[in-house]
PDB file of C-alpha atoms in Angstrom:
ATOM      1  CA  UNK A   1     149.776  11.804 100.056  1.00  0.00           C
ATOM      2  CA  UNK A   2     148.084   9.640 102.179  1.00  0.00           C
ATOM      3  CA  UNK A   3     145.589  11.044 104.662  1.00  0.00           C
ATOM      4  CA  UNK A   4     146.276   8.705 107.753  1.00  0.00           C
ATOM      5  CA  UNK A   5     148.421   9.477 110.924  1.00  0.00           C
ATOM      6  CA  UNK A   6     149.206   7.737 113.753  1.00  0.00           C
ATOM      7  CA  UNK A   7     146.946   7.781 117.320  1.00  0.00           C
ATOM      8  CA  UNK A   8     149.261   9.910 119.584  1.00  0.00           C
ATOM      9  CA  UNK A   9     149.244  12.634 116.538  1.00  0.00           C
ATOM     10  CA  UNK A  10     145.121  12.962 116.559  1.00  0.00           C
ATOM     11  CA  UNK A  11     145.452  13.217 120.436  1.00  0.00           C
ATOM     12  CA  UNK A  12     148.028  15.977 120.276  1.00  0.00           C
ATOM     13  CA  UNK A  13     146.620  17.938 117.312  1.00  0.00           C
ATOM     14  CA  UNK A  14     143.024  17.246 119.700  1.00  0.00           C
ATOM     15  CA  UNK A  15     144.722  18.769 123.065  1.00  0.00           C
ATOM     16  CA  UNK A  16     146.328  21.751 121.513  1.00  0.00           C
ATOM     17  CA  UNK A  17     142.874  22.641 118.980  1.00  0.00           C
ATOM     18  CA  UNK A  18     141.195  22.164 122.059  1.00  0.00           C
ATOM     19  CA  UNK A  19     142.944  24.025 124.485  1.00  0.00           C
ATOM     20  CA  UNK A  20     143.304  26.731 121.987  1.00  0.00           C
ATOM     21  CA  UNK A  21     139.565  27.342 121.576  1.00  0.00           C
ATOM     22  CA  UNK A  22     139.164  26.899 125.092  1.00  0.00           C
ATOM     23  CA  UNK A  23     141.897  30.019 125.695  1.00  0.00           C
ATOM     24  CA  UNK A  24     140.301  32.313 122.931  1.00  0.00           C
ATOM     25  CA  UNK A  25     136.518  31.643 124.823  1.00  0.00           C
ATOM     26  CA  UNK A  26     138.020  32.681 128.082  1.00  0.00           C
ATOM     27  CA  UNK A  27     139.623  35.906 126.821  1.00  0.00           C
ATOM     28  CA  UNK A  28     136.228  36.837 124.495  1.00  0.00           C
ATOM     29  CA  UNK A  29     134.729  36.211 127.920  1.00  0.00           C
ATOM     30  CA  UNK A  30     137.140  38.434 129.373  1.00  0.00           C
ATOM     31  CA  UNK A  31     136.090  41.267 126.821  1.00  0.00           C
ATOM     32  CA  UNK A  32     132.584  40.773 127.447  1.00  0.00           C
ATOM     33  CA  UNK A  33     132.677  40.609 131.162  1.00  0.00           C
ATOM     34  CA  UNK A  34     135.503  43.014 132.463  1.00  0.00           C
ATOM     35  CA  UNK A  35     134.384  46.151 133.929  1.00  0.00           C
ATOM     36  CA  UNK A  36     136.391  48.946 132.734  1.00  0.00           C
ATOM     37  CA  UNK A  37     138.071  49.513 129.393  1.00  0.00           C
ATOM     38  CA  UNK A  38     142.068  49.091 130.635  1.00  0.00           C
ATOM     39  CA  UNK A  39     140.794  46.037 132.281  1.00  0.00           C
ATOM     40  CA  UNK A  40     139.569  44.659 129.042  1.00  0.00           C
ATOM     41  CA  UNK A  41     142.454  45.534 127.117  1.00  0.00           C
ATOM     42  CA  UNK A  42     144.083  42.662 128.409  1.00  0.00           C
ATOM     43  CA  UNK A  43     141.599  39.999 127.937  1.00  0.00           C
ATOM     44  CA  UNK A  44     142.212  39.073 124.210  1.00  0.00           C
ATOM     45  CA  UNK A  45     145.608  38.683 124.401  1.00  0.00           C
ATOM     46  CA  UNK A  46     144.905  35.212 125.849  1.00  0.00           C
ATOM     47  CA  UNK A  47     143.252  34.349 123.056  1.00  0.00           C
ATOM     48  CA  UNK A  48     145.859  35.904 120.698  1.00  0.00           C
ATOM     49  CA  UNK A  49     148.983  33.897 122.290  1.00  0.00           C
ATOM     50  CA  UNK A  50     147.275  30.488 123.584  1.00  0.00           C
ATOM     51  CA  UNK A  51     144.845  30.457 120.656  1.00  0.00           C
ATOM     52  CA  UNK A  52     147.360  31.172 118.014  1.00  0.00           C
ATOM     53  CA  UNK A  53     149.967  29.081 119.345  1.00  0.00           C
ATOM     54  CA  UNK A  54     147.821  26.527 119.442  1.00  0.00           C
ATOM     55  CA  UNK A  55     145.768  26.223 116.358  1.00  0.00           C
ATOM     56  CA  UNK A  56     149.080  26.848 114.558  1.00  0.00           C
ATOM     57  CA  UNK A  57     151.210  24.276 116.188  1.00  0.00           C
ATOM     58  CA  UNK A  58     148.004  21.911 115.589  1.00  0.00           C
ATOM     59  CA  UNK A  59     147.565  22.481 111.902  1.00  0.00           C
ATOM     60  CA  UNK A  60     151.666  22.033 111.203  1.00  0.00           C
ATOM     61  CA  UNK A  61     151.478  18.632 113.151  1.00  0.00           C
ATOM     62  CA  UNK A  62     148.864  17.252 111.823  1.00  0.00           C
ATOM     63  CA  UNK A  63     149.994  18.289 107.940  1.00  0.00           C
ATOM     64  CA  UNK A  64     153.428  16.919 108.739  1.00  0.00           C
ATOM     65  CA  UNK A  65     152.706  13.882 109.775  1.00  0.00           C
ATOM     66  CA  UNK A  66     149.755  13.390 107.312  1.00  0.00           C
ATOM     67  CA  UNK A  67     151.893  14.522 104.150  1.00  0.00           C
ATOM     68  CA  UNK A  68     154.606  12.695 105.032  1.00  0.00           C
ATOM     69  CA  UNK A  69     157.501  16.061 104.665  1.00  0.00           C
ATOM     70  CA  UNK A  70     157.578  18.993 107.201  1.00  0.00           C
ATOM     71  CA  UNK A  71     154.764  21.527 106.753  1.00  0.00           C
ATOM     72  CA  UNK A  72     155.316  24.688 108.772  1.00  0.00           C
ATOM     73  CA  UNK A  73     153.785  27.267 106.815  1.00  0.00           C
ATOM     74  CA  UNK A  74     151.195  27.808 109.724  1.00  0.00           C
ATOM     75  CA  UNK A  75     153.301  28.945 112.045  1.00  0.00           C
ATOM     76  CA  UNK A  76     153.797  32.063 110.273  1.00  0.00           C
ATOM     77  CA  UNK A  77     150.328  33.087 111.506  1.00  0.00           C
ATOM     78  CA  UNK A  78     151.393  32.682 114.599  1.00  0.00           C
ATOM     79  CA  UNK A  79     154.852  34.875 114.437  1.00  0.00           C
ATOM     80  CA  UNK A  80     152.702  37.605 112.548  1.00  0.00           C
ATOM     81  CA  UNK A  81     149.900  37.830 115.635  1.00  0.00           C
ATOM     82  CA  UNK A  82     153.222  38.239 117.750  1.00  0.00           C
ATOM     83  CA  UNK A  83     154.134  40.671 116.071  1.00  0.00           C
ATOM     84  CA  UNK A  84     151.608  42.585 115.178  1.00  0.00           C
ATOM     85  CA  UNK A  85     148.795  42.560 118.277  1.00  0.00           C
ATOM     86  CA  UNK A  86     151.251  44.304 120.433  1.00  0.00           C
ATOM     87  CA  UNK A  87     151.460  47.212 117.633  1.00  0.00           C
ATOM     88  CA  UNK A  88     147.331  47.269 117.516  1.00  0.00           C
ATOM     89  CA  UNK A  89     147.266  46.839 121.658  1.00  0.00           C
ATOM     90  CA  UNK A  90     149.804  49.832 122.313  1.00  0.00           C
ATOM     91  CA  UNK A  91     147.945  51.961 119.053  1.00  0.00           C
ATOM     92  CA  UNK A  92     144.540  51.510 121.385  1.00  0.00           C
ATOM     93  CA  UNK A  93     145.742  51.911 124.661  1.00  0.00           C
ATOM     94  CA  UNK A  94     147.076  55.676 123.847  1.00  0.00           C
ATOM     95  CA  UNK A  95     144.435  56.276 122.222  1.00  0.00           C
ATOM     96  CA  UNK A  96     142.101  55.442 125.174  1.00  0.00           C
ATOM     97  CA  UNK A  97     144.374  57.378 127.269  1.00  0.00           C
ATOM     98  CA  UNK A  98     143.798  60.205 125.152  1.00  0.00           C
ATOM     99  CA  UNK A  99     140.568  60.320 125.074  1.00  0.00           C
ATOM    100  CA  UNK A 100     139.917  59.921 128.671  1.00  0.00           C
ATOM    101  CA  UNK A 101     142.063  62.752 129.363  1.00  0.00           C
ATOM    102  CA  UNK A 102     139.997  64.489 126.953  1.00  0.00           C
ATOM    103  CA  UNK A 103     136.777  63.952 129.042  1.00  0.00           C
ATOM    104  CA  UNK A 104     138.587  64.456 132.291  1.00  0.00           C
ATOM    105  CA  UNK A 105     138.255  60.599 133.838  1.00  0.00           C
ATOM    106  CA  UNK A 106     140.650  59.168 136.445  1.00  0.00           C
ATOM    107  CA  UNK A 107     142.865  57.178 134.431  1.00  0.00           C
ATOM    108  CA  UNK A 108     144.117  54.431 136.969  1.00  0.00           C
ATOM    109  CA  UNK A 109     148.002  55.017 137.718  1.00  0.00           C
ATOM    110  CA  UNK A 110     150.405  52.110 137.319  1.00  0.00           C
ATOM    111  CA  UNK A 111     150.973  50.203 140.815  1.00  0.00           C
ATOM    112  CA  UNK A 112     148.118  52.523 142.373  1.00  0.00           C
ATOM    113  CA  UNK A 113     146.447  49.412 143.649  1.00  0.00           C
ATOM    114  CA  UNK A 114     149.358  48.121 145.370  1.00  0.00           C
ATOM    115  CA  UNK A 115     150.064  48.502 149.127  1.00  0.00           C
ATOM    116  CA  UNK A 116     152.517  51.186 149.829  1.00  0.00           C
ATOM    117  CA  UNK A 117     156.308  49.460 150.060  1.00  0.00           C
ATOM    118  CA  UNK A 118     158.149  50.746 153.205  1.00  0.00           C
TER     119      UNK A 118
ATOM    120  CA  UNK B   1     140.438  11.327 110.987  1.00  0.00           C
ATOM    121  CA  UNK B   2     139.749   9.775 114.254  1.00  0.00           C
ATOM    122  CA  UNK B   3     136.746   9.957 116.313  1.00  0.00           C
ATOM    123  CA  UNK B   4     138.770  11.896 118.904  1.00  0.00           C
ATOM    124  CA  UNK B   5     140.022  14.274 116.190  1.00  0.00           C
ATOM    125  CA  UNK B   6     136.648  15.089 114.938  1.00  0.00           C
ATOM    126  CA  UNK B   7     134.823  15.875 118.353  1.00  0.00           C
ATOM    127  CA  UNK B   8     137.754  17.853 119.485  1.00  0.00           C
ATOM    128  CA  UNK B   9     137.384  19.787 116.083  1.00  0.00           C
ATOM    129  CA  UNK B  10     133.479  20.083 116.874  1.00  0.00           C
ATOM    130  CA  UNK B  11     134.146  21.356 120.439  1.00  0.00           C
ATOM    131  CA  UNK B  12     136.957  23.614 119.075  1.00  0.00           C
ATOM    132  CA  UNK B  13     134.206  25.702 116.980  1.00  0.00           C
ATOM    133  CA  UNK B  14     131.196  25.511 119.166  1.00  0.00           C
ATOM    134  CA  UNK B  15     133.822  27.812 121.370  1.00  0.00           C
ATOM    135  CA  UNK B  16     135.022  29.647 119.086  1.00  0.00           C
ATOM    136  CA  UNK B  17     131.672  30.180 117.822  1.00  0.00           C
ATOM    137  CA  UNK B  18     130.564  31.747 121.696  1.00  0.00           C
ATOM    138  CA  UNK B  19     133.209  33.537 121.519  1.00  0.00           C
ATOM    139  CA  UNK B  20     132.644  35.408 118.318  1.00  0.00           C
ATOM    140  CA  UNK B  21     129.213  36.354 120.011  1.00  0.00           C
ATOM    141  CA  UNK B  22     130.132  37.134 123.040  1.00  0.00           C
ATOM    142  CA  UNK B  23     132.809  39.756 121.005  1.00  0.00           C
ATOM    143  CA  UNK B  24     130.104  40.944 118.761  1.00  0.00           C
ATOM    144  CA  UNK B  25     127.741  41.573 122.497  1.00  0.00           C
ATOM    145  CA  UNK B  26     130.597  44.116 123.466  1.00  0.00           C
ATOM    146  CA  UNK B  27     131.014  45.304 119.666  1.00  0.00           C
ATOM    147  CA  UNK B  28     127.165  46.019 120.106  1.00  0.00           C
ATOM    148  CA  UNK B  29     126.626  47.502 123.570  1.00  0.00           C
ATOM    149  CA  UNK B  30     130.553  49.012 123.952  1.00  0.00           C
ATOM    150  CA  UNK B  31     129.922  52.062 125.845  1.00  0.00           C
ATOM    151  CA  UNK B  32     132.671  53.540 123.924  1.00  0.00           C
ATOM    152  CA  UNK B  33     134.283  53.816 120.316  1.00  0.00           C
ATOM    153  CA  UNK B  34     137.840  52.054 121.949  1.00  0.00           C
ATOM    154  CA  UNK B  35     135.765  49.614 123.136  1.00  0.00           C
ATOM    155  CA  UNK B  36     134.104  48.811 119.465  1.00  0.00           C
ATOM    156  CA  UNK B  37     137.398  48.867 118.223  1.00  0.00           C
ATOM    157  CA  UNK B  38     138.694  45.956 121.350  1.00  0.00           C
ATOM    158  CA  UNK B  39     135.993  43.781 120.538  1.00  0.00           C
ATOM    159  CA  UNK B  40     136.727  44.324 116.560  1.00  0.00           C
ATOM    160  CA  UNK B  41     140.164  43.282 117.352  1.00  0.00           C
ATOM    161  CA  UNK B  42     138.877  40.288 119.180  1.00  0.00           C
ATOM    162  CA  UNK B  43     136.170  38.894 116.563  1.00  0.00           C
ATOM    163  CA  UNK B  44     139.250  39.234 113.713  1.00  0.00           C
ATOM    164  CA  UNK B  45     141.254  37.304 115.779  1.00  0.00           C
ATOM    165  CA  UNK B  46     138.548  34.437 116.679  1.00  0.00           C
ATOM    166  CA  UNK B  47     137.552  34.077 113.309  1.00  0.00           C
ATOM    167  CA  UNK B  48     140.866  33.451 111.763  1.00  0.00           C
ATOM    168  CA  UNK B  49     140.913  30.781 114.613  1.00  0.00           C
ATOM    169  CA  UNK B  50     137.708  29.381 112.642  1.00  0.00           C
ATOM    170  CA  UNK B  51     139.450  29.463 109.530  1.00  0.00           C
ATOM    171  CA  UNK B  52     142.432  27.426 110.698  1.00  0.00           C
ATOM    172  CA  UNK B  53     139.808  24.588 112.317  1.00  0.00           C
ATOM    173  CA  UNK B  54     138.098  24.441 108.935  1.00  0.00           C
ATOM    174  CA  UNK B  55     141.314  23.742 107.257  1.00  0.00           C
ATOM    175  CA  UNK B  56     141.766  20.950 109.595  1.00  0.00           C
ATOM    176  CA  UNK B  57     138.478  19.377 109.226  1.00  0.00           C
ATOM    177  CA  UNK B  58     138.509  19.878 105.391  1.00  0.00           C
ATOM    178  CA  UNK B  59     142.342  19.303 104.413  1.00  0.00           C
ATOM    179  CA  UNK B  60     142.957  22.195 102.493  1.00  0.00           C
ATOM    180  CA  UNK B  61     145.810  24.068 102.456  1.00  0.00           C
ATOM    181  CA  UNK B  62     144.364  27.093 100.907  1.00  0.00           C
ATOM    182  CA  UNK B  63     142.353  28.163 104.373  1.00  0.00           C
ATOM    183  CA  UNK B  64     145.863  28.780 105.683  1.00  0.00           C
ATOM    184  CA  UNK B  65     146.293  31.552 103.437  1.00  0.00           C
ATOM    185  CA  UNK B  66     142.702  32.927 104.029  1.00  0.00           C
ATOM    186  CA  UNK B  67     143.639  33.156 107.679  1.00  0.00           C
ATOM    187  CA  UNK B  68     146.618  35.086 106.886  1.00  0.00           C
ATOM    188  CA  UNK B  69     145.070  37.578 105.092  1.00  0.00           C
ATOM    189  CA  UNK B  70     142.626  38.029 107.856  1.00  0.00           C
ATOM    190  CA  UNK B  71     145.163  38.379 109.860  1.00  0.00           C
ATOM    191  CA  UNK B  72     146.714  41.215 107.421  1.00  0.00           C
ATOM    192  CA  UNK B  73     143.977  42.664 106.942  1.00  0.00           C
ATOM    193  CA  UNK B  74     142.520  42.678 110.722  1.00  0.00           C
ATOM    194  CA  UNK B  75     145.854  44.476 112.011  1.00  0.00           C
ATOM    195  CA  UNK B  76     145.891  46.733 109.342  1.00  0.00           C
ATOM    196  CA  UNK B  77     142.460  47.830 110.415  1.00  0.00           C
ATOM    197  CA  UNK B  78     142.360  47.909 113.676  1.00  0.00           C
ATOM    198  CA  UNK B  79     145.632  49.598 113.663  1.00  0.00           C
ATOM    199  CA  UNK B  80     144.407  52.257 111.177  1.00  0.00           C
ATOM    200  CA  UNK B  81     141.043  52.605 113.593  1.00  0.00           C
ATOM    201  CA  UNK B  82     143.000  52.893 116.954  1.00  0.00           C
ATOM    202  CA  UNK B  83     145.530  56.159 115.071  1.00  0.00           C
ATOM    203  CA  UNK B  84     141.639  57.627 113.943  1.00  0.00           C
ATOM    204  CA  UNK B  85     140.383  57.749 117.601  1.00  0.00           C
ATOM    205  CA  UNK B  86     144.223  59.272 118.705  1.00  0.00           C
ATOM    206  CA  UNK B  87     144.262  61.772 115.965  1.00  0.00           C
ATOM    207  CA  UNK B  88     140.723  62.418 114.446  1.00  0.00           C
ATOM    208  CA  UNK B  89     142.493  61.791 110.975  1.00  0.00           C
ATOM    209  CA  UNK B  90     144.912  58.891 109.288  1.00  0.00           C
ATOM    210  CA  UNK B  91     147.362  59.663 107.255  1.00  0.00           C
ATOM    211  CA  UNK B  92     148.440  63.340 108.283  1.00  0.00           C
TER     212      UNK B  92
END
């Protein structure tokens, strides 16, 4: 095993780490910063696709091309999130929407904010 | 590892590090349990992000599995959190 690989590998495995980070600080921004909860919802979900997909696809290059023989265990993380944060998302969202009912809030209405089509 | 490599690995956490807090701010001041819960969901997710840049900069293939059992672990609790705020109770 020899822990050397070439240039254009570092500067891929660089771009997609970095991107990656930059995606999951945007959508904890989102969280942070969003006014209402079911405008929040939505905000880590760019750092669970973009993130993932990117840390994921960044470890299995790097490995590959370090080890010498295809390394793709990572990417499993990345199908799990997939499959999985949509469970957790839809789980949370009902729940809200329960719970708001509960108090008697204005939930907002799909397509609400939309200008009447004709 | 190249120069390049190791800043972009050094950048990589110093976001992902504001980004934990800035999911632990709305874990704090959340006006709302769901919204504990969100942010939860959120912190799980950056820190296996963590994980996977530590097994870069340390070559170790044993952080991989340490992120995937945050990941198991994360979506099993969140999950089991988000049915206790539906239902008032888990398994039923």
């Amino acid at each position: 095993m020899n822990t050397w690989a070439p240039a254009w590998v570092d500067a891929l495995t660089a771009l997609l780490v970095g991107g990656g980070a930059l995606a999951a600080l945007i959508g904890s921004f989102g969280v942070l910063r969003l006014k209402s909860f079911f405008q929040r919802v939505h905000a880590p979900t760019l750092g669970a696709t973009l993130g993932t997909w990117g840390f994921t696809l960044a470890t299995a290059v790097q490995v590959s091309f370090e080890r010498g023989q295809l390394y793709l265990h990572a990417l499993l993380i990345a199908v799990f999130i997939a499959l999985t944060v949509p469970v957790t998302t839809i789980f949370l969202m009902r729940a809200a929407v329960f719970r708001a009912r509960l108090r008697g809030e204005e939930i907002p209405v799909p397509g609400a904010d939309e200008p009447p089509r004709d | 590892m190249s120069p390049l490599l190791s800043w972009a690995l050094v950048f990589a956490l110093g976001c992902l590090a504001l980004a934990m807090m800035l999911a632990l701010a709305r874990m704090i001041i959340g006006p709302r349990a769901e919204d504990r819960v969100l942010a939860f969901d959120c912190l799980y997710q950056n820190t296996m992000l963590v994980i996977l840049a530590l097994g870069l900069v340390y070559r170790s293939s044993s952080y991989f599995e340490a992120a995937l059992l945050i990941a198991l672990f994360g979506f099993v609790g969140s999950t089991a959190m988000s049915k206790f705020l539906l239902r008032g109770e888990i398994i039923e």
